[in-house]
Coordinates of C-alpha atoms in Angstrom, one line a residue:
Chain A
X28 CA 216.9 234.4 99.3
X29 CA 219.9 233.6 97.3
X30 CA 221.9 236.8 98.6
X31 CA 220.8 236.1 101.9
X32 CA 222.3 232.7 101.9
X33 CA 225.6 233.9 100.3
X34 CA 225.7 236.5 103.2
X35 CA 225.3 233.8 105.7
X36 CA 228.1 231.6 104.1
X37 CA 230.3 234.8 104.0
X38 CA 229.8 235.3 107.7
X39 CA 230.4 231.9 108.5
X40 CA 233.9 231.9 106.7
X41 CA 235.0 235.0 108.9
X42 CA 236.0 232.8 111.9
X43 CA 238.0 230.4 110.1
X44 CA 239.8 232.9 108.1
X45 CA 240.4 235.2 111.0
X46 CA 242.0 232.2 112.9
X47 CA 244.1 231.4 109.8
X48 CA 245.4 235.1 109.7
X49 CA 246.0 235.3 113.3
X50 CA 248.1 232.1 113.1
X51 CA 249.9 233.4 110.1
X52 CA 250.6 236.8 112.1
X53 CA 251.8 235.1 115.1
X54 CA 254.1 233.0 112.8
X55 CA 255.4 235.9 110.8
X56 CA 256.0 238.1 113.8
X57 CA 257.9 235.2 115.3
X58 CA 255.8 235.5 118.6
X59 CA 256.2 231.6 119.0
X60 CA 259.1 229.7 117.9
X61 CA 258.6 228.0 114.4
X62 CA 259.7 224.8 116.0
X63 CA 256.4 224.8 117.9
X64 CA 254.2 226.7 115.4
X65 CA 254.9 226.2 111.9
X66 CA 253.2 228.5 109.3
X67 CA 249.8 227.5 108.5
X68 CA 250.8 227.5 104.7
X69 CA 253.6 224.9 105.7
X70 CA 251.0 222.9 107.6
X71 CA 248.6 222.8 104.7
X72 CA 251.4 222.0 102.3
X73 CA 252.2 218.9 104.6
X74 CA 248.8 217.9 104.4
X75 CA 249.0 218.1 100.6
X76 CA 252.1 216.2 100.2
X77 CA 251.0 213.6 102.9
X78 CA 247.8 213.1 101.0
X79 CA 249.4 212.6 97.8
X80 CA 252.4 210.4 98.6
X81 CA 252.8 210.1 102.2
X82 CA 250.0 207.5 103.2
X83 CA 247.6 210.1 104.7
X84 CA 244.8 208.9 102.7
X85 CA 245.0 205.1 103.8
X86 CA 245.5 206.3 107.4
X87 CA 242.4 208.4 107.2
X88 CA 240.3 205.7 105.5
X89 CA 241.6 203.1 108.2
X90 CA 240.5 205.3 111.1
X91 CA 237.2 206.0 109.4
X92 CA 236.6 202.4 108.8
X93 CA 237.5 201.4 112.5
X94 CA 235.2 204.1 113.5
X95 CA 232.4 202.9 111.3
X96 CA 232.8 199.3 112.5
X97 CA 232.6 200.4 116.2
X98 CA 229.6 202.5 115.4
X99 CA 227.8 199.8 113.5
X100 CA 228.1 197.3 116.4
X101 CA 227.0 200.0 118.8
X102 CA 224.0 200.8 116.8
X103 CA 223.1 197.2 116.1
X104 CA 223.0 196.2 119.7
X105 CA 222.1 199.8 121.1
X106 CA 218.9 200.4 119.3
X107 CA 217.1 197.0 119.8
X108 CA 218.1 196.7 123.3
X109 CA 217.5 200.3 124.0
X110 CA 213.8 200.0 122.9
X111 CA 213.4 196.9 125.2
X112 CA 214.7 198.5 128.0
X113 CA 212.9 201.8 127.5
X114 CA 209.6 200.0 127.0
X115 CA 209.9 198.2 130.4
X116 CA 210.1 200.6 133.3
X117 CA 211.2 198.2 136.0
X118 CA 213.9 196.8 133.8
X119 CA 215.2 200.6 133.2
X120 CA 215.1 201.2 136.9
X121 CA 217.1 198.1 137.9
X122 CA 219.9 198.9 135.4
X123 CA 219.8 202.6 135.2
X124 CA 222.8 202.8 137.7
X125 CA 224.8 200.6 135.7
X126 CA 224.3 202.4 132.5
X127 CA 225.1 205.7 134.1
X128 CA 228.2 204.2 135.8
X129 CA 229.8 202.8 132.7
X130 CA 228.8 205.8 130.8
X131 CA 230.7 207.9 133.2
X132 CA 233.7 205.6 133.3
X133 CA 236.4 206.9 130.8
X134 CA 236.3 204.5 128.0
X135 CA 240.2 204.8 127.8
X136 CA 240.5 203.2 131.3
X137 CA 239.1 200.0 129.7
X138 CA 241.9 199.6 127.3
X139 CA 244.1 197.3 129.2
X140 CA 241.1 195.0 130.0
X141 CA 240.1 194.9 126.4
X142 CA 243.6 194.2 125.2
X143 CA 243.7 191.2 127.6
X144 CA 240.3 190.0 126.5
X145 CA 240.5 190.7 122.7
X146 CA 244.2 190.6 122.2
X147 CA 246.2 193.4 120.5
X148 CA 244.7 193.3 117.2
X149 CA 242.4 195.7 115.6
X150 CA 239.4 194.2 117.2
X151 CA 240.2 195.3 120.8
X152 CA 240.3 198.9 119.6
X153 CA 237.0 198.6 118.0
X154 CA 235.4 196.6 120.7
X155 CA 236.4 199.6 123.3
X156 CA 235.1 202.1 121.1
X157 CA 231.9 200.1 120.5
X158 CA 231.4 199.6 124.0
X159 CA 231.4 203.4 124.8
X160 CA 229.4 204.2 121.9
X161 CA 226.8 201.3 122.6
X162 CA 226.1 202.9 126.1
X163 CA 225.3 206.2 124.5
X164 CA 223.0 204.6 121.8
X165 CA 221.2 202.7 124.5
X166 CA 220.6 205.3 127.0
X167 CA 219.2 207.5 124.3
X168 CA 217.0 205.2 122.6
X169 CA 215.6 203.9 126.0
X170 CA 215.1 207.7 127.0
X171 CA 213.4 208.4 123.7
X172 CA 211.1 205.4 124.2
X173 CA 210.2 206.3 127.9
X174 CA 209.2 209.8 126.7
X175 CA 207.1 208.8 123.9
X176 CA 204.0 211.1 123.8
X177 CA 201.4 209.2 125.7
X178 CA 198.5 210.7 123.7
X179 CA 199.8 209.2 120.4
X180 CA 200.1 206.0 122.1
X181 CA 196.6 206.4 123.4
X182 CA 195.4 207.6 119.9
X183 CA 196.7 204.5 118.3
X184 CA 195.2 202.2 121.0
X185 CA 191.6 203.8 120.5
X186 CA 191.9 203.2 116.7
X187 CA 192.4 199.6 117.7
X188 CA 196.2 199.1 117.1
X189 CA 197.6 196.1 118.8
X190 CA 200.7 196.2 121.2
X191 CA 202.9 195.0 118.3
X192 CA 201.5 197.6 115.9
X193 CA 201.8 200.4 118.5
X194 CA 205.4 199.3 118.9
X195 CA 206.2 199.4 115.1
X196 CA 203.9 202.3 114.0
X197 CA 204.2 204.6 116.8
X198 CA 206.9 203.8 119.4
X199 CA 209.6 203.4 116.8
X200 CA 208.8 206.7 115.2
X201 CA 208.4 208.5 118.6
X202 CA 211.9 207.5 119.8
X203 CA 213.6 208.2 116.4
X204 CA 214.5 212.0 117.2
X205 CA 216.2 210.9 120.4
X206 CA 217.8 207.8 118.8
X207 CA 219.6 210.1 116.3
X208 CA 220.8 212.4 119.2
X209 CA 222.3 209.2 120.5
X210 CA 223.8 208.0 117.0
X211 CA 225.4 211.4 116.5
X212 CA 227.0 211.4 119.9
X213 CA 227.9 207.8 119.5
X214 CA 229.9 208.2 116.2
X215 CA 231.8 211.3 117.6
X216 CA 232.6 209.2 120.7
X217 CA 233.7 206.2 118.7
X218 CA 236.0 208.4 116.6
X219 CA 237.7 209.8 119.9
X220 CA 238.2 206.2 121.2
X221 CA 239.5 204.8 118.1
X222 CA 242.1 207.7 117.6
X223 CA 243.4 207.3 121.2
X224 CA 243.6 203.6 120.7
X225 CA 245.5 204.0 117.5
X226 CA 247.9 206.0 119.5
X227 CA 248.3 203.9 122.6
X228 CA 247.4 200.4 121.6
X229 CA 250.1 199.7 119.3
X230 CA 248.8 200.2 115.8
X231 CA 250.3 200.0 112.2
X232 CA 248.0 202.7 110.7
X233 CA 245.4 205.2 111.3
X234 CA 245.2 209.0 112.1
X235 CA 246.2 208.4 115.8
X236 CA 249.3 206.3 114.8
X237 CA 250.3 209.1 112.4
X238 CA 250.1 211.9 115.2
X239 CA 251.9 209.9 117.7
X240 CA 254.6 209.3 115.0
X241 CA 254.7 213.0 114.1
X242 CA 255.4 213.9 117.7
X243 CA 258.2 211.2 118.0
X244 CA 259.9 212.5 114.9
X245 CA 259.2 216.0 115.6
X246 CA 257.5 216.6 112.5
X247 CA 255.2 219.5 113.7
X248 CA 253.8 220.5 110.2
X249 CA 252.6 216.7 110.0
X250 CA 251.4 217.0 113.4
X251 CA 249.1 220.0 113.0
X252 CA 248.1 218.7 109.7
X253 CA 247.0 215.1 111.1
X254 CA 245.0 217.0 113.7
X255 CA 243.4 219.2 111.3
X256 CA 242.5 216.1 109.3
X257 CA 241.1 214.4 112.3
X258 CA 238.9 217.4 112.9
X259 CA 237.7 217.3 109.4
X260 CA 236.8 213.7 109.8
X261 CA 235.0 214.4 113.1
X262 CA 233.2 217.4 111.6
X263 CA 232.3 215.5 108.5
X264 CA 230.8 212.6 110.4
X265 CA 228.8 214.9 112.5
X266 CA 227.5 216.8 109.4
X267 CA 226.3 213.6 107.6
X268 CA 224.5 212.5 110.8
X269 CA 222.9 216.0 110.9
X270 CA 221.9 215.8 107.3
X271 CA 220.7 212.1 107.7
X272 CA 218.7 213.3 110.8
X273 CA 217.0 216.3 109.0
X274 CA 216.0 214.0 106.2
X275 CA 214.8 210.9 108.1
X276 CA 213.3 212.6 111.1
X277 CA 211.9 215.7 109.4
X278 CA 209.5 216.4 112.1
X279 CA 212.0 216.6 114.8
X280 CA 211.4 219.6 117.1
X281 CA 208.5 220.7 115.0
X282 CA 205.7 218.4 116.5
Chain B
X3 CA 168.6 197.2 140.3
X4 CA 170.7 194.0 140.2
X5 CA 171.9 192.7 136.8
X6 CA 169.4 189.9 137.0
X7 CA 166.6 192.4 136.9
X8 CA 167.8 194.0 133.9
X9 CA 167.0 191.2 131.6
X10 CA 165.0 192.6 128.6
X11 CA 161.1 192.2 128.7
X12 CA 161.0 189.6 125.8
X13 CA 163.6 187.3 127.4
X14 CA 161.8 187.5 130.9
X15 CA 160.5 184.3 132.3
X16 CA 156.8 184.1 132.1
X17 CA 154.8 185.3 135.1
X18 CA 157.7 187.3 136.2
X19 CA 156.4 190.1 138.4
X20 CA 158.7 192.9 137.2
X21 CA 156.8 196.2 137.1
X22 CA 158.9 197.8 134.4
X23 CA 161.5 195.6 132.6
X24 CA 162.6 198.3 130.1
X25 CA 165.6 199.9 131.9
X26 CA 166.5 202.6 129.6
X27 CA 164.3 204.7 127.4
X28 CA 164.1 203.9 123.6
X29 CA 166.6 205.6 121.5
X30 CA 169.3 205.2 124.1
X31 CA 172.9 204.2 122.8
X32 CA 175.1 204.3 125.8
X33 CA 173.9 203.2 129.3
X34 CA 176.1 203.8 132.3
X35 CA 175.2 202.1 135.4
X36 CA 176.6 202.1 139.0
X37 CA 180.0 203.6 137.7
X38 CA 182.6 204.0 140.4
X39 CA 185.9 205.5 140.2
X40 CA 188.5 206.9 142.7
X41 CA 192.1 208.3 142.3
X42 CA 194.4 207.5 145.3
X43 CA 191.3 207.0 147.5
X44 CA 189.5 210.3 146.4
X45 CA 186.1 209.3 145.0
X46 CA 185.2 211.0 141.6
X47 CA 182.3 208.8 140.8
X48 CA 180.4 207.0 143.5
X49 CA 177.6 205.0 141.6
X50 CA 176.6 207.1 138.6
X51 CA 173.9 206.4 136.2
X52 CA 173.1 208.0 132.8
X53 CA 171.8 207.3 129.4
X54 CA 173.0 208.9 126.3
X55 CA 170.9 208.9 123.2
X56 CA 171.7 207.7 120.0
X57 CA 172.5 209.8 117.2
X58 CA 172.7 213.0 119.3
X59 CA 175.3 215.3 120.7
X60 CA 175.6 215.4 124.3
X61 CA 177.9 217.9 125.9
X62 CA 179.3 217.3 129.2
X63 CA 180.1 220.5 131.3
X64 CA 180.8 221.2 135.0
X65 CA 183.2 222.7 137.4
X66 CA 187.0 222.5 137.0
X67 CA 188.2 219.1 138.1
X68 CA 184.7 217.7 138.4
X69 CA 185.9 214.7 136.2
X70 CA 184.4 215.6 132.9
X71 CA 187.4 214.1 131.0
X72 CA 187.5 211.2 133.5
X73 CA 183.9 210.6 132.4
X74 CA 184.6 210.4 128.8
X75 CA 187.7 208.4 129.1
X76 CA 186.0 205.8 131.2
X77 CA 183.2 205.6 128.7
X78 CA 185.8 205.5 125.8
X79 CA 187.6 202.7 127.6
X80 CA 190.9 204.6 127.9
X81 CA 190.8 204.7 131.7
X82 CA 189.7 201.6 133.8
X83 CA 186.7 201.8 135.8
X84 CA 186.6 200.6 139.5
X85 CA 183.0 199.3 139.4
X86 CA 179.8 199.7 137.3
X87 CA 178.9 198.9 133.7
X88 CA 179.0 200.8 130.5
X89 CA 177.3 199.2 127.4
X90 CA 176.5 200.4 123.9
X91 CA 173.3 199.2 122.8
X92 CA 174.2 196.2 125.0
X93 CA 177.7 195.7 123.5
X94 CA 181.0 196.5 125.4
X95 CA 183.4 199.1 124.3
X96 CA 185.6 196.3 122.8
X97 CA 182.8 195.4 120.5
X98 CA 182.1 198.9 119.6
X99 CA 183.8 201.2 116.9
X100 CA 184.7 204.5 118.2
X101 CA 186.3 207.6 117.4
X102 CA 188.4 209.9 119.7
X103 CA 189.4 213.5 119.2
X104 CA 192.1 214.6 121.7
X105 CA 192.4 218.1 123.1
X106 CA 196.0 218.2 122.2
X107 CA 196.1 217.7 118.4
X108 CA 199.8 218.3 118.2
X109 CA 200.5 215.2 120.4
X110 CA 197.6 213.2 118.8
X111 CA 198.4 213.2 115.0
X112 CA 201.4 211.3 113.8
X113 CA 204.0 213.9 112.5
X114 CA 206.0 211.3 110.6
X115 CA 202.9 210.9 108.2
X116 CA 201.3 213.4 106.0
X117 CA 197.7 214.5 106.9
X118 CA 196.2 212.3 104.4
X119 CA 198.1 209.1 105.7
X120 CA 197.1 209.9 109.2
X121 CA 193.6 209.6 108.0
X122 CA 194.4 206.4 106.0
X123 CA 196.0 205.0 109.3
X124 CA 192.8 203.8 111.2
X125 CA 191.5 202.2 108.0
X126 CA 194.8 200.4 107.5
X127 CA 194.5 199.0 111.0
X128 CA 191.2 197.5 109.9
X129 CA 193.0 195.9 107.1
X130 CA 191.0 197.8 104.6
X131 CA 192.6 197.7 100.8
X132 CA 193.8 200.8 99.4
X133 CA 191.0 201.4 96.7
X134 CA 188.4 201.2 99.4
X135 CA 190.4 203.4 101.7
X136 CA 190.6 206.0 99.2
X137 CA 186.9 205.8 98.2
X138 CA 186.0 206.3 101.8
X139 CA 188.4 209.2 102.4
X140 CA 187.1 210.8 99.2
X141 CA 183.6 210.7 100.5
X142 CA 184.7 212.0 103.9
X143 CA 186.4 215.0 102.4
X144 CA 183.4 215.9 100.5
X145 CA 181.6 216.5 103.7
X146 CA 184.2 218.8 104.8
X147 CA 184.8 222.2 103.6
X148 CA 188.5 221.9 103.2
X149 CA 190.7 224.9 102.3
X150 CA 194.0 223.2 102.7
X151 CA 196.2 220.5 101.1
X152 CA 195.9 217.2 103.0
X153 CA 199.2 216.0 101.4
X154 CA 201.1 218.3 103.9
X155 CA 202.7 217.2 107.4
X156 CA 200.6 218.0 110.4
X157 CA 203.5 220.4 111.6
X158 CA 203.1 222.4 108.5
X159 CA 199.7 223.1 109.2
X160 CA 197.6 225.5 111.6
X161 CA 196.1 224.4 114.9
X162 CA 192.5 224.5 113.3
X163 CA 193.7 222.5 110.2
X164 CA 195.4 220.0 112.4
X165 CA 192.4 219.5 114.5
X166 CA 190.3 219.1 111.5
X167 CA 192.7 216.4 110.3
X168 CA 192.2 214.9 113.7
X169 CA 188.4 214.8 113.5
X170 CA 188.5 213.4 110.0
X171 CA 190.8 210.5 111.4
X172 CA 188.3 209.7 114.1
X173 CA 185.4 209.8 111.5
X174 CA 186.8 207.9 108.7
X175 CA 186.1 204.5 110.2
X176 CA 182.4 205.6 110.6
X177 CA 182.5 205.1 114.3
X178 CA 179.3 204.3 116.3
X179 CA 180.4 206.7 119.0
X180 CA 182.6 209.8 118.6
X181 CA 184.3 211.2 121.9
X182 CA 185.8 214.7 121.8
X183 CA 187.7 216.0 124.7
X184 CA 187.7 219.7 124.7
X185 CA 188.6 219.7 121.0
X186 CA 188.8 223.6 120.3
X187 CA 190.3 224.8 123.6
X188 CA 193.7 225.2 122.1
X189 CA 192.4 227.2 119.2
X190 CA 191.6 231.1 119.0
X191 CA 188.1 232.2 119.2
X192 CA 187.8 232.9 115.4
X193 CA 188.9 229.3 114.5
X194 CA 186.6 227.9 117.2
X195 CA 183.6 229.6 115.6
X196 CA 184.6 228.1 112.4
X197 CA 185.3 224.6 113.6
X198 CA 182.0 224.5 115.6
X199 CA 180.0 224.9 112.5
X200 CA 182.2 222.5 110.6
X201 CA 181.8 219.9 113.3
X202 CA 178.0 220.5 113.8
X203 CA 177.5 220.2 110.0
X204 CA 179.4 216.8 109.7
X205 CA 178.0 215.2 112.7
X206 CA 174.3 216.0 112.0
X207 CA 174.8 214.8 108.5
X208 CA 176.3 211.5 109.7
X209 CA 174.0 211.3 112.8
X210 CA 176.7 209.9 114.9
X211 CA 176.3 209.5 118.6
X212 CA 178.7 212.2 120.0
X213 CA 179.9 212.9 123.5
X214 CA 181.7 216.3 123.8
X215 CA 183.5 217.5 126.8
X216 CA 183.7 221.4 127.0
X217 CA 184.9 223.9 129.3
X218 CA 183.1 226.6 127.3
X219 CA 179.4 227.0 128.5
X220 CA 178.4 228.6 125.1
X221 CA 180.0 226.0 123.1
X222 CA 178.5 223.3 125.2
X223 CA 175.1 224.5 124.6
X224 CA 175.6 225.6 121.0
X225 CA 176.6 222.2 119.8
X226 CA 174.6 220.0 121.9
X227 CA 171.2 218.2 121.8
X228 CA 171.5 217.5 125.5
X229 CA 173.8 219.2 128.1
X230 CA 174.8 217.0 131.0
X231 CA 175.9 219.3 133.9
X232 CA 178.1 217.6 136.6
X233 CA 178.7 218.7 140.2
X234 CA 181.9 219.0 142.0
X235 CA 183.6 215.7 143.2
X236 CA 182.2 213.1 143.7
X237 CA 180.3 213.8 140.5
X238 CA 176.7 213.7 140.4
X239 CA 174.2 215.0 137.6
X240 CA 173.5 218.5 138.6
X241 CA 171.3 218.8 135.5
X242 CA 170.5 217.0 132.1
X243 CA 168.9 219.4 129.9
X244 CA 167.5 219.3 126.4
X245 CA 168.6 221.7 124.0
X246 CA 165.7 222.0 121.4
X247 CA 167.1 224.8 119.3
X248 CA 166.6 224.2 115.6
X249 CA 169.5 222.9 113.4
X250 CA 171.5 224.2 111.6
X251 CA 172.5 226.6 114.1
X252 CA 174.7 229.4 112.9
X253 CA 176.3 232.5 114.8
X254 CA 172.8 234.1 114.8
X255 CA 171.7 231.3 117.2
X256 CA 174.0 232.9 119.7
X257 CA 171.8 235.9 120.0
X258 CA 168.4 233.9 119.8
X259 CA 166.4 234.7 123.0
X260 CA 165.9 230.9 123.5
X261 CA 169.6 230.4 123.4
X262 CA 170.3 233.1 125.8
X263 CA 167.5 231.6 128.1
X264 CA 169.1 228.1 128.0
X265 CA 172.7 229.5 128.5
X266 CA 171.4 231.6 131.5
X267 CA 169.8 228.4 133.1
X268 CA 172.8 226.3 132.5
X269 CA 175.0 228.9 134.0
X270 CA 172.9 229.0 137.0
X271 CA 173.0 225.2 137.5
X272 CA 176.7 225.7 137.1
X273 CA 177.1 228.3 139.8
X274 CA 174.9 226.2 142.2
X275 CA 177.1 223.3 141.3
X276 CA 180.1 225.3 142.1
X277 CA 178.7 226.8 145.2
X278 CA 177.5 223.6 146.7
X279 CA 180.9 222.3 147.9

């Protein structure tokens, strides 16, 4: 068992290591000018120095905090409204088009509108991201409720559960797996929108701001490094949500 | 008969000239009168009457699509009826405590609860305190010959174990009537044999009125005190025969000449019902 696991981790490390080596080889061979492709070692050094004294930490935390705020708003409004919509088929039919339409509209196209409504401050960034993420949560929760196993609801009904009890004891758990799919997608989307907003809706800090600054000053090691850190943030959030899902929705995919 | 004529004898006005006021035989639990049901204009039941005895096991058997499951779902109150009346010793379904075991145990148990908590659930709904719930469950478990741990989640159990938990969940409330809709059809034959005997043992010990839908003739006869054979749609009674084989029945019953004879008779009725369409 233990060695099986080690073997698995070892295999998982092969891809990233190979990428690192290819990157290094391309750099050493001078296939791409160092101006466009700094060495990976130089890039990691830049991440390190920026983390220690270059303000990367606060930028990272700002972006994380904005993302979590947007996500929090999306979840707080998305889950209850999604349950109501999912439980009411006529209501769902009547707004299905609107949800699909706005879900398909690029959130970035809303930036100017949200800037007019909410001003240039932090909140307009959070609001756009929250709006985009909210639709994803809403859709998934409603879908989860609509696809609740009828047999379980009938079983509760036969046992004498009231409508309220069926909601609390059965529906809520039935839509939980799909809700988590929505929450996970929503947090990723919120991060994307926040980073883009930090780049283009004037911002004083955040990873997006740092990326655009690196581009303007042509600090490519910092540019690559910040992209890498954004990736780590996105991957980390996804990992945390997967872990939460596995723990809270232990029956997902097994029943 | 109209409703007015069904007044029990002791309440009938003096001098009334009703020839027979008892409109169902003694020992009856469930009375179905004038049952009508259609799906999209296709009649499934057009005035169906039957009496189901108290404390006995009745199997419902018939051709595919004849409305076996429709029948027990209507009696169990899961499906609305178009017309007619179904009473349980004079009470409606809402006034009767029932248990229902679904064919698809995977979708009937709550996977977010451990097996033991699934069994607790109907008692919680009834507002029974923890100590009393535990006492009742302990008593129930004693009647079962369990070889697995109830503190696991349903998805960690085999199909037979999950269906056993389902049956326990339906019995823990001490139902007046138990409904089983093809409970073993998703299990393999070996497990089916074990489950049949388990179920027979528990039901006979508890004397609960049971309505069982089965698509397996052997099972229908083996478990039943009476076999209700239905015709094709619209469903009528093809036969309603007594199975007076001694209990407890065991696998040797399957080779008993009386069992074989009964099974042959039911098979003949079944084949006639299939042909007559």
